[in-house]
PDB file of C-alpha atoms in Angstrom:
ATOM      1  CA  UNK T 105      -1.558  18.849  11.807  1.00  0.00           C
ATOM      2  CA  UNK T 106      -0.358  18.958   8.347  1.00  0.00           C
ATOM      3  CA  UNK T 107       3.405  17.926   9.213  1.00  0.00           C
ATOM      4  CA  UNK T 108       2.083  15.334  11.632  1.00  0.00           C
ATOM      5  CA  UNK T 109       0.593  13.331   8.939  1.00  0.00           C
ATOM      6  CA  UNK T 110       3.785  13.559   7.283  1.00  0.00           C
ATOM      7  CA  UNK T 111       5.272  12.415   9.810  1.00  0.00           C
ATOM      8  CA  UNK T 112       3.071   9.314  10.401  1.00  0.00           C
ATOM      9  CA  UNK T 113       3.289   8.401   6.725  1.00  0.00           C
ATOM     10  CA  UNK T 114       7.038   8.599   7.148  1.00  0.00           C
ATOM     11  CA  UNK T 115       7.107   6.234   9.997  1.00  0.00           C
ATOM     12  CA  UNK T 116       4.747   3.655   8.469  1.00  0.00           C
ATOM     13  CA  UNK T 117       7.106   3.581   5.159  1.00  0.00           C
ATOM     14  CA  UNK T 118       9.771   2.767   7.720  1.00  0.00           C
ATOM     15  CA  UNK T 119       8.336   0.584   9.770  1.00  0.00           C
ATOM     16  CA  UNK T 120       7.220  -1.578   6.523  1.00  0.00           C
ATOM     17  CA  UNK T 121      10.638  -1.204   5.601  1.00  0.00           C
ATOM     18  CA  UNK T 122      12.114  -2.916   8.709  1.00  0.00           C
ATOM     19  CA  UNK T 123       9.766  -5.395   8.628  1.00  0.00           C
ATOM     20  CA  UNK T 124       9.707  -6.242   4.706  1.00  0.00           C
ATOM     21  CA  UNK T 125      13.677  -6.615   5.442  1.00  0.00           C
ATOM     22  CA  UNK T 126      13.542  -8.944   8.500  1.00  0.00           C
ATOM     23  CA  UNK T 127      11.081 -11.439   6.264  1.00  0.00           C
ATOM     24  CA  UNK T 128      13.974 -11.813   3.796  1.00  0.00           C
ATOM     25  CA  UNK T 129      12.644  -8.652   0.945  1.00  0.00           C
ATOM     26  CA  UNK T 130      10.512  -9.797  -1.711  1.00  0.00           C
ATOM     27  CA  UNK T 131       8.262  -7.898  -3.387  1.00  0.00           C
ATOM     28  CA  UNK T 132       5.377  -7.421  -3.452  1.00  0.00           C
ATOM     29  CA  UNK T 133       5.475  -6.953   0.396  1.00  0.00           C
ATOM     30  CA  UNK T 134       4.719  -5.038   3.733  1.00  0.00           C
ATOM     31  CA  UNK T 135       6.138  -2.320   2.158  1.00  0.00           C
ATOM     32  CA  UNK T 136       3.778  -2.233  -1.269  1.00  0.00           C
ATOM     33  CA  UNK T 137       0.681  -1.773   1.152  1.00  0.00           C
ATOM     34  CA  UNK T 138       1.672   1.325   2.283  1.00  0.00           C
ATOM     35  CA  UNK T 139       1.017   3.185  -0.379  1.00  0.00           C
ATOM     36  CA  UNK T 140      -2.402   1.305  -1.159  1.00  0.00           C
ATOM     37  CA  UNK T 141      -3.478   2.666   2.508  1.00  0.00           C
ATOM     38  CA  UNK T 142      -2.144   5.759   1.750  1.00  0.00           C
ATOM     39  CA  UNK T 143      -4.157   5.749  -1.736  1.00  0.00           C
ATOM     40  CA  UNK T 144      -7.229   4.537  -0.120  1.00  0.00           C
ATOM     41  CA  UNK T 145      -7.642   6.628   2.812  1.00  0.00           C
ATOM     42  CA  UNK T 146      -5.877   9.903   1.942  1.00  0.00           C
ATOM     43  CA  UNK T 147      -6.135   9.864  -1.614  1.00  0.00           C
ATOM     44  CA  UNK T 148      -4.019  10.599  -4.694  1.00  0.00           C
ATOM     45  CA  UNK T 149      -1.507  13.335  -3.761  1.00  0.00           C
ATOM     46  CA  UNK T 150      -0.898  11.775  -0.451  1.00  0.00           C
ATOM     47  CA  UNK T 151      -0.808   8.510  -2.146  1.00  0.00           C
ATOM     48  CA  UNK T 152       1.816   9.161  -4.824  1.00  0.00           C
ATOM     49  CA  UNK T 153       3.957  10.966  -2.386  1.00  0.00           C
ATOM     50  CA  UNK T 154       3.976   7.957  -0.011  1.00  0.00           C
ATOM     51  CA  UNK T 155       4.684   5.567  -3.114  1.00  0.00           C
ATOM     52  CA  UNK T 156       7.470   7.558  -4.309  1.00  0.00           C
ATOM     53  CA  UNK T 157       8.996   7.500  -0.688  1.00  0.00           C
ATOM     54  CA  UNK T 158       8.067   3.338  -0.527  1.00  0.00           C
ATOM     55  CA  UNK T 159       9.373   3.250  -3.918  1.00  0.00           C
ATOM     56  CA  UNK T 160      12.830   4.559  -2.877  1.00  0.00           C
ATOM     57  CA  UNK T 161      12.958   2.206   0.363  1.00  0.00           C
ATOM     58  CA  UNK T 162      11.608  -0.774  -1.860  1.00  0.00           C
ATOM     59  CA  UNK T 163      15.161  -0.281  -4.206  1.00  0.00           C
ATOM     60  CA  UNK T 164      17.110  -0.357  -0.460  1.00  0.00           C
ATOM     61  CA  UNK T 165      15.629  -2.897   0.450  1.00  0.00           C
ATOM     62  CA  UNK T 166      15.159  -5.112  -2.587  1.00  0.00           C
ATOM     63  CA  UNK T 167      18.124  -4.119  -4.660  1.00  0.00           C
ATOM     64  CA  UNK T 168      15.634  -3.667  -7.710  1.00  0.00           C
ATOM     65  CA  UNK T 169      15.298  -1.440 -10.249  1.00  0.00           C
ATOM     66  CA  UNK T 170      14.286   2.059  -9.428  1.00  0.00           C
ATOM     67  CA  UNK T 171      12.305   2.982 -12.322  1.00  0.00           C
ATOM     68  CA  UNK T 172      10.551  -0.741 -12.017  1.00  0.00           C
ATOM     69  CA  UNK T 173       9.118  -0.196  -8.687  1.00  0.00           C
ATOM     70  CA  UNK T 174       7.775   3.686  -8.787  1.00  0.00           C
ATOM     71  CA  UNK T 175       5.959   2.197 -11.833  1.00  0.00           C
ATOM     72  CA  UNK T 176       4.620  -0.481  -9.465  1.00  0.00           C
ATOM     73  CA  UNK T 177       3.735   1.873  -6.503  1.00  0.00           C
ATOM     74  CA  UNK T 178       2.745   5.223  -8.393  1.00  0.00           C
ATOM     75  CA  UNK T 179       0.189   2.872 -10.042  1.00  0.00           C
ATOM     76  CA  UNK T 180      -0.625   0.487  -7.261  1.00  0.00           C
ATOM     77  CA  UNK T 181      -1.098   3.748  -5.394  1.00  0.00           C
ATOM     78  CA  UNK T 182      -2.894   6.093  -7.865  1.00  0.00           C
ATOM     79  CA  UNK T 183      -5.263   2.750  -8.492  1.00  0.00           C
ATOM     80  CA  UNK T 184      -6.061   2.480  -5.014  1.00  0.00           C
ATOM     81  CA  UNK T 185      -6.998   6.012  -4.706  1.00  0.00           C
ATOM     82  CA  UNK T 186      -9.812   5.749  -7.892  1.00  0.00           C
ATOM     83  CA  UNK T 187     -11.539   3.077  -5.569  1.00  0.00           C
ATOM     84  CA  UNK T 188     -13.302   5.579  -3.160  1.00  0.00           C
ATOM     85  CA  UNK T 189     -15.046   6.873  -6.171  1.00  0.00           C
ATOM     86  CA  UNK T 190     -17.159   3.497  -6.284  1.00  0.00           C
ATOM     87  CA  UNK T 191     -16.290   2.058  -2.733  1.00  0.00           C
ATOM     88  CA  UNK T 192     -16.318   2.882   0.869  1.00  0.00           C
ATOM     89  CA  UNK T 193     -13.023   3.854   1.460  1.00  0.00           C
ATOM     90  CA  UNK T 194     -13.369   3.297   5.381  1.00  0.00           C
ATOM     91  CA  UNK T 195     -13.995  -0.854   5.228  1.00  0.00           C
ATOM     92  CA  UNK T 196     -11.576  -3.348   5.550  1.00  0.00           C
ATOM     93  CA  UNK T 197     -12.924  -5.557   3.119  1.00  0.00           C
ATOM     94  CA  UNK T 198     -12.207  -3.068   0.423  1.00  0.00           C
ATOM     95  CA  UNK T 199      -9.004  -2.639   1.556  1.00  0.00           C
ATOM     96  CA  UNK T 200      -8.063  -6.378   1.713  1.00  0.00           C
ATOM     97  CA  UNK T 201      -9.415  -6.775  -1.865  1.00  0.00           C
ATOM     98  CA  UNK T 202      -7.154  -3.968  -3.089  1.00  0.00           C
ATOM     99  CA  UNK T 203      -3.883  -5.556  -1.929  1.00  0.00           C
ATOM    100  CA  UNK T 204      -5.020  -8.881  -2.841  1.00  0.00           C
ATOM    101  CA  UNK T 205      -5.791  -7.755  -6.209  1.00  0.00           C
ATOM    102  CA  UNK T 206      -2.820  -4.868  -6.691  1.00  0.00           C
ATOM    103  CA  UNK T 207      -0.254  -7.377  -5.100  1.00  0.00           C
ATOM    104  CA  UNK T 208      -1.515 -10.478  -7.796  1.00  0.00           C
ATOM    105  CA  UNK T 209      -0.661  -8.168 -10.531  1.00  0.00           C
ATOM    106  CA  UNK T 210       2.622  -7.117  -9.394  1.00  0.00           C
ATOM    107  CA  UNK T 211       4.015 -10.387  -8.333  1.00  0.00           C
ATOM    108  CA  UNK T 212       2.999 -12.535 -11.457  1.00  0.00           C
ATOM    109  CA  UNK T 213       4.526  -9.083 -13.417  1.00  0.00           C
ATOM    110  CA  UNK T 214       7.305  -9.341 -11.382  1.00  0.00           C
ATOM    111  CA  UNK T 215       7.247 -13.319 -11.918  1.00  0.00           C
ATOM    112  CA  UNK T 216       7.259 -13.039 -15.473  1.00  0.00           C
ATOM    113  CA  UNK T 217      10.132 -10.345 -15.898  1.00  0.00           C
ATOM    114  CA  UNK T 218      11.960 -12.525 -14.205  1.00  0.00           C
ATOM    115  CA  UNK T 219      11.671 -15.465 -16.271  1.00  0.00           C
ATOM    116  CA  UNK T 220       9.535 -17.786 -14.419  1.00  0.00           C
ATOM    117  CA  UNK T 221       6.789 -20.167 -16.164  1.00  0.00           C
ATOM    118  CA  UNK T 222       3.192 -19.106 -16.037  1.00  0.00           C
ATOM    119  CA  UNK T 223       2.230 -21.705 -13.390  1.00  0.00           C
ATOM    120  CA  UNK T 224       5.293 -20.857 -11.209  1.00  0.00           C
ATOM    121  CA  UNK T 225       4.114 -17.023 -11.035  1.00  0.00           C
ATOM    122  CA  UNK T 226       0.427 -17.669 -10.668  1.00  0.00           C
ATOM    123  CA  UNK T 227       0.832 -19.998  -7.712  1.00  0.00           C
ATOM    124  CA  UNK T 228       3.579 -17.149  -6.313  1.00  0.00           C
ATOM    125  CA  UNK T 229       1.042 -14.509  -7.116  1.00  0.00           C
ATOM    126  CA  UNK T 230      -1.886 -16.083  -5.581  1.00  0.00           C
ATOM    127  CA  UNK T 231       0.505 -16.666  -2.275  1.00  0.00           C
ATOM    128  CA  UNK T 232       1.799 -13.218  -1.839  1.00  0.00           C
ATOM    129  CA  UNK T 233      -1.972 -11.713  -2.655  1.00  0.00           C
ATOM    130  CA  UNK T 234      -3.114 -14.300   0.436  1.00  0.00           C
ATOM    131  CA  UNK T 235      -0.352 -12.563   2.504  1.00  0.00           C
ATOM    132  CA  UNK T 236      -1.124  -9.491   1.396  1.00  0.00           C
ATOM    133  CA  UNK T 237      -4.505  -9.313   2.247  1.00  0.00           C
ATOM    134  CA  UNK T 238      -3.999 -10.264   5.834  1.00  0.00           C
ATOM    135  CA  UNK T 239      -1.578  -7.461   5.897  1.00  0.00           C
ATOM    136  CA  UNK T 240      -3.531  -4.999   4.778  1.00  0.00           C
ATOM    137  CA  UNK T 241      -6.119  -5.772   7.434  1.00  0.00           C
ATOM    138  CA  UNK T 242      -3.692  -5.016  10.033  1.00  0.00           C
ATOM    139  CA  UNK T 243      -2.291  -2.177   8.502  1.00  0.00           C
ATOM    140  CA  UNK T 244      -5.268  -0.791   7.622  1.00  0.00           C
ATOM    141  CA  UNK T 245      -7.304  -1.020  10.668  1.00  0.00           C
ATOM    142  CA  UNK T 246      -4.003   1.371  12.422  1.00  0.00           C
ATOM    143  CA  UNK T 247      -4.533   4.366   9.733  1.00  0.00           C
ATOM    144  CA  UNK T 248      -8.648   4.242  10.108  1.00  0.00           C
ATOM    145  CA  UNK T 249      -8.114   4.349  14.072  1.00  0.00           C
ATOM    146  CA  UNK T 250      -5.733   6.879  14.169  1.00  0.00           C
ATOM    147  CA  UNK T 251      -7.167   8.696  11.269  1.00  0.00           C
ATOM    148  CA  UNK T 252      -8.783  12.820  12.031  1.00  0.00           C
ATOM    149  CA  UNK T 253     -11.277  12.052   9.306  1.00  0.00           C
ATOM    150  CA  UNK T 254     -14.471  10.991  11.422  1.00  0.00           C
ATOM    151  CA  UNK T 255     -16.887  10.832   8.657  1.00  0.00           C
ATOM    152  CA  UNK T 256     -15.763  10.643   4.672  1.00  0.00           C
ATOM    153  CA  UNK T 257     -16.371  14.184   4.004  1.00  0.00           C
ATOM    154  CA  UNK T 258     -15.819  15.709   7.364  1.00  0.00           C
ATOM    155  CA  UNK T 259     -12.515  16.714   9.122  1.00  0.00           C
ATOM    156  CA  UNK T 260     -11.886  17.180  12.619  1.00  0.00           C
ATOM    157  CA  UNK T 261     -10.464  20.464  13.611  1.00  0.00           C
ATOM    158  CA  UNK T 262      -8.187  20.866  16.805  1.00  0.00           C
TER     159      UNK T 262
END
């Protein structure tokens, strides 16, 4: 069951990929929620092995710096896998708040290195958050359906 997770993960990063490069790149995007979901619902190993995988894609795709964005998805990731200690890790809402707030922080960071103003990056930041967030719901709501974990603590055996 292992390698089929691996699998999934794999595909998802891909997927985002695809899509992230059909809307024209630009990060934060499809592709920075993966690891978030991956953080949130299978927590930090899986997490920071999915970011290091979007990470990689996110340089293809982008044409950014590779040391840049593994700093952006190890932490975006290893952030988003702390929340179940306080959270519910299996409710959208949560999930929509953590890519709001994760992909604020790394656009108007993102913004800024660039050399944009202040007001420029906040009302790009508070734009690609919005989108974000919708994203996340959808993206989301496909790893807790297809998810083995049935209850937070419990595992389904085949």
């Amino acid at each position: 069951m292992r390698w089929q997770i691996g699998l999934a993960w794999g595909a998802a990063l891909w997927l985002a990929a695809g899509v992230e490069g059909a809307l024209g790149g630009g990060t934060p995007g499809p592709l920075f929620l993966i690891p978030l979901a991956a953080g949130l619902a299978g927590g930090s190993v899986v997490g920071l092995l999915v970011a290091g995988g979007a990470a990689i894609l996110a340089c293809a795709v982008n044409g950014q710096s590779l040391a840049l964005m593994a700093l952006l998805y190890l932490s975006a990731s290893l952030g988003a896998s702390q929340l179940p200690r306080w959270v519910a890790p299996r409710n959208l809402l949560v999930a929509g708040l953590a890519a709001f707030v994760a992909s604020m922080l790394a656009a108007i960071s993102l913004a800024l290195a660039a050399g944009q103003a202040l007001g420029d990056a906040a009302s790009f930041a508070l734009r690609r958050g919005g989108v974000n967030a919708l994203w996340m719901c959808a993206i989301y709501s496909i790893v807790l359906v297809v998810s083995p974990r049935t209850l937070p603590g419990e595992v389904r055996e085949e």
